[in-house]
mmCIF file of C-alpha atoms in Angstrom:
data_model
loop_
_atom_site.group_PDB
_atom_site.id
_atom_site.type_symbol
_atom_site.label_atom_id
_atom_site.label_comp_id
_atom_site.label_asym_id
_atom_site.label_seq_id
_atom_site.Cartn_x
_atom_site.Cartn_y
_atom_site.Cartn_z
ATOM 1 C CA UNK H 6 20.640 99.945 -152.300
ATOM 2 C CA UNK H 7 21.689 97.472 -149.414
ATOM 3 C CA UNK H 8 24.400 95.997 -151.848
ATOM 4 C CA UNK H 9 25.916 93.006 -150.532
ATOM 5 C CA UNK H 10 23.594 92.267 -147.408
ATOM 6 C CA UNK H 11 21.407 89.859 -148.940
ATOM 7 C CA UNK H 12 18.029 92.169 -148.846
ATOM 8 C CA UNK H 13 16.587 92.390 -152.146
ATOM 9 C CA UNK H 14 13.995 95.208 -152.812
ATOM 10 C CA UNK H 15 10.763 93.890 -153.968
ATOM 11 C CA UNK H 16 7.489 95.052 -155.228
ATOM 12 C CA UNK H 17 4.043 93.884 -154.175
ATOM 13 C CA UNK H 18 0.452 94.430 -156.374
ATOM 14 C CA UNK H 19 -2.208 95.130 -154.834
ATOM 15 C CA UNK H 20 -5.745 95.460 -155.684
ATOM 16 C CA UNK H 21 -8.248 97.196 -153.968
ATOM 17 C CA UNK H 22 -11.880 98.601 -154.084
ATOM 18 C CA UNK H 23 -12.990 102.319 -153.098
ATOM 19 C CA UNK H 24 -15.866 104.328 -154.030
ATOM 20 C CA UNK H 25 -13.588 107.025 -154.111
ATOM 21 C CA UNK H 26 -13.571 108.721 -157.463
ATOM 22 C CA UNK H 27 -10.509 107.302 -160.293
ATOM 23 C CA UNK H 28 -7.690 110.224 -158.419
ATOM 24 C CA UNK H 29 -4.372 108.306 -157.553
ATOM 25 C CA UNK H 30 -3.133 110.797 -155.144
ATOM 26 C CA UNK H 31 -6.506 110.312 -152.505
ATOM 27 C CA UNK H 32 -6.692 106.642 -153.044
ATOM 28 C CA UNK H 33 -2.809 106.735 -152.186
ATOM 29 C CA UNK H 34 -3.241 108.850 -149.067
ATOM 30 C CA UNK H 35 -6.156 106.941 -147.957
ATOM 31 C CA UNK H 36 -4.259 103.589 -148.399
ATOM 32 C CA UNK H 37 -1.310 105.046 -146.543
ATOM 33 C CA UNK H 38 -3.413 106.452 -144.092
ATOM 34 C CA UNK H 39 -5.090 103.707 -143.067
ATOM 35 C CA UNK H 40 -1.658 101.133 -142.915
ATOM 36 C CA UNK H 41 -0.773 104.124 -140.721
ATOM 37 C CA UNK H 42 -3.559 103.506 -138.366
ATOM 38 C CA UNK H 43 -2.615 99.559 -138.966
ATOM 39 C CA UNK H 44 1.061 100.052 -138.114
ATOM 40 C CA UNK H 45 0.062 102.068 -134.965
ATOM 41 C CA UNK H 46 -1.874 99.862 -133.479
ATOM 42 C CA UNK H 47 0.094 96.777 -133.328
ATOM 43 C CA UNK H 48 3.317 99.048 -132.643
ATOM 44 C CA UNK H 49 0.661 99.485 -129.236
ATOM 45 C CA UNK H 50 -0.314 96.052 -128.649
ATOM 46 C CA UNK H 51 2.637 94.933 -128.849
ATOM 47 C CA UNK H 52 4.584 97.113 -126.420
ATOM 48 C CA UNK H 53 1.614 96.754 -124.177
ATOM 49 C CA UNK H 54 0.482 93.327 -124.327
ATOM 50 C CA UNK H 55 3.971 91.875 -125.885
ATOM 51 C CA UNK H 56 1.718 90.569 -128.726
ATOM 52 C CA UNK H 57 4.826 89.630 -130.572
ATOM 53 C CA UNK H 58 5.987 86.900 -128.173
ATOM 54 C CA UNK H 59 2.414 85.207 -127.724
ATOM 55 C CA UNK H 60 2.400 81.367 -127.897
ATOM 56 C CA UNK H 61 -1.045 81.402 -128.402
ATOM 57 C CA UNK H 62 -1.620 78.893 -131.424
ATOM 58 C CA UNK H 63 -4.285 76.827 -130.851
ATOM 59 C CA UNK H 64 -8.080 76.461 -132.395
ATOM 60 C CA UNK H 65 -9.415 80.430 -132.248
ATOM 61 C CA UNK H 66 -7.417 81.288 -129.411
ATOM 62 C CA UNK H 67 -5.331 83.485 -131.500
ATOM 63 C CA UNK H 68 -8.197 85.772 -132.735
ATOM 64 C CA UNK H 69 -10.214 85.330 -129.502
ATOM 65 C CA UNK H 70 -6.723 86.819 -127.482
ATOM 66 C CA UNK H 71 -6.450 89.589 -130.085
ATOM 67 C CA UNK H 72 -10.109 90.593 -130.186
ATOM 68 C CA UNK H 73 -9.723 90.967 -126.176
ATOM 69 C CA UNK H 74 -6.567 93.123 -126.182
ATOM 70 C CA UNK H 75 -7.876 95.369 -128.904
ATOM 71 C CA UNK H 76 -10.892 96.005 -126.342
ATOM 72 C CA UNK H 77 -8.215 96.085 -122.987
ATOM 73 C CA UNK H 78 -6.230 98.800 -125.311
ATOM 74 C CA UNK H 79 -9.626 100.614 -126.430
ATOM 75 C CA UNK H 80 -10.968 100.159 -122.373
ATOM 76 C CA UNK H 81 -7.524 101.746 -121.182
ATOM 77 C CA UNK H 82 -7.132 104.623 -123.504
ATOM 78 C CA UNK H 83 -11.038 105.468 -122.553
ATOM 79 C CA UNK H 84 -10.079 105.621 -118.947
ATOM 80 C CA UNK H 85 -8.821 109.605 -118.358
ATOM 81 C CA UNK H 86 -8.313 110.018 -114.905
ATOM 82 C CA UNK H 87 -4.700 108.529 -115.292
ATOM 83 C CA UNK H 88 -1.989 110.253 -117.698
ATOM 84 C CA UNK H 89 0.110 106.948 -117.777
ATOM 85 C CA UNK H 90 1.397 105.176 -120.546
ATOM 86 C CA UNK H 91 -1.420 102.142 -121.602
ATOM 87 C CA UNK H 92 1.084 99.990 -120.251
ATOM 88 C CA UNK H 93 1.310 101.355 -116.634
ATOM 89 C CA UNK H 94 -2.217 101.488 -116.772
ATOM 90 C CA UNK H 95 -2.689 98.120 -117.292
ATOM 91 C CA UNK H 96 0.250 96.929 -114.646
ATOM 92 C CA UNK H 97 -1.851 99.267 -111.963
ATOM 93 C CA UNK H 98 -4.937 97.536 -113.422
ATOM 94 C CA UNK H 99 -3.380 94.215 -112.690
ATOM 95 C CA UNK H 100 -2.443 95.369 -109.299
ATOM 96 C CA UNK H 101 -5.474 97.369 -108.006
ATOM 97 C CA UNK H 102 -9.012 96.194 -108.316
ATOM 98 C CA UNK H 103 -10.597 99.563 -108.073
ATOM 99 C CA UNK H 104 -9.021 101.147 -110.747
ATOM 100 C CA UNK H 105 -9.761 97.956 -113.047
ATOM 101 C CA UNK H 106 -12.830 98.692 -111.776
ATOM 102 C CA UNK H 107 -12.500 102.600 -112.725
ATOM 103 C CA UNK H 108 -11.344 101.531 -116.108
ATOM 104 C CA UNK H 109 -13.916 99.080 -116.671
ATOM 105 C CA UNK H 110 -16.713 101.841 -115.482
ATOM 106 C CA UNK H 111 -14.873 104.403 -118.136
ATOM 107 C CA UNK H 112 -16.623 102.501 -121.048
ATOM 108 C CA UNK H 113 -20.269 103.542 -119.959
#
């Protein structure tokens, strides 16, 4: 497997808790099922908020910046009047004070 490219498989351990009872195959789907959630959502932020390429560094900024897209991304999908991609919605947001307005108003 990948012979000759440099990439060398590896294994990771990990450890973790559950009060699920001792059965390997529903700790394993719940595991997966949750890194699926995990992949999912940064797939999201980053195609709409281009989380990748963020210079943001300093102090808390980081975590402040990613606590407030996580809440743009849950505030846009909320909003159901529009059947646009989360990032259109958010370039019309950007462009249209009423319907940041609508989308802001969706959350109550």
């Amino acid at each position: 497997m990948n012979e000759g490219c440099g990439i060398k498989p590896r294994q990771k351990l990990v450890f973790t808790l559950s009060s699920l009872s001792s059965n390997a195959e529903k700790i394993a789907g719940a595991i997966r099922s949750h890194w699926g959630i995990e992949n999912s959502l940064h797939w999201t932020l980053d195609v709409t908020f281009s989380e990748d390429k963020s210079r943001i560094r300093k102090d808390h900024s980081p975590e402040t910046f990613a606590l407030l897209r996580r809440l743009a991304i849950n505030l846009l999908k909320q909003e159901k009047s529009s059947k646009h991609s989360l990032k259109m919605k958010r370039y019309r947001a950007a462009m249209d004070n009423n319907y940041l307005v609508q989308i802001l108003n969706s959350a109550s």
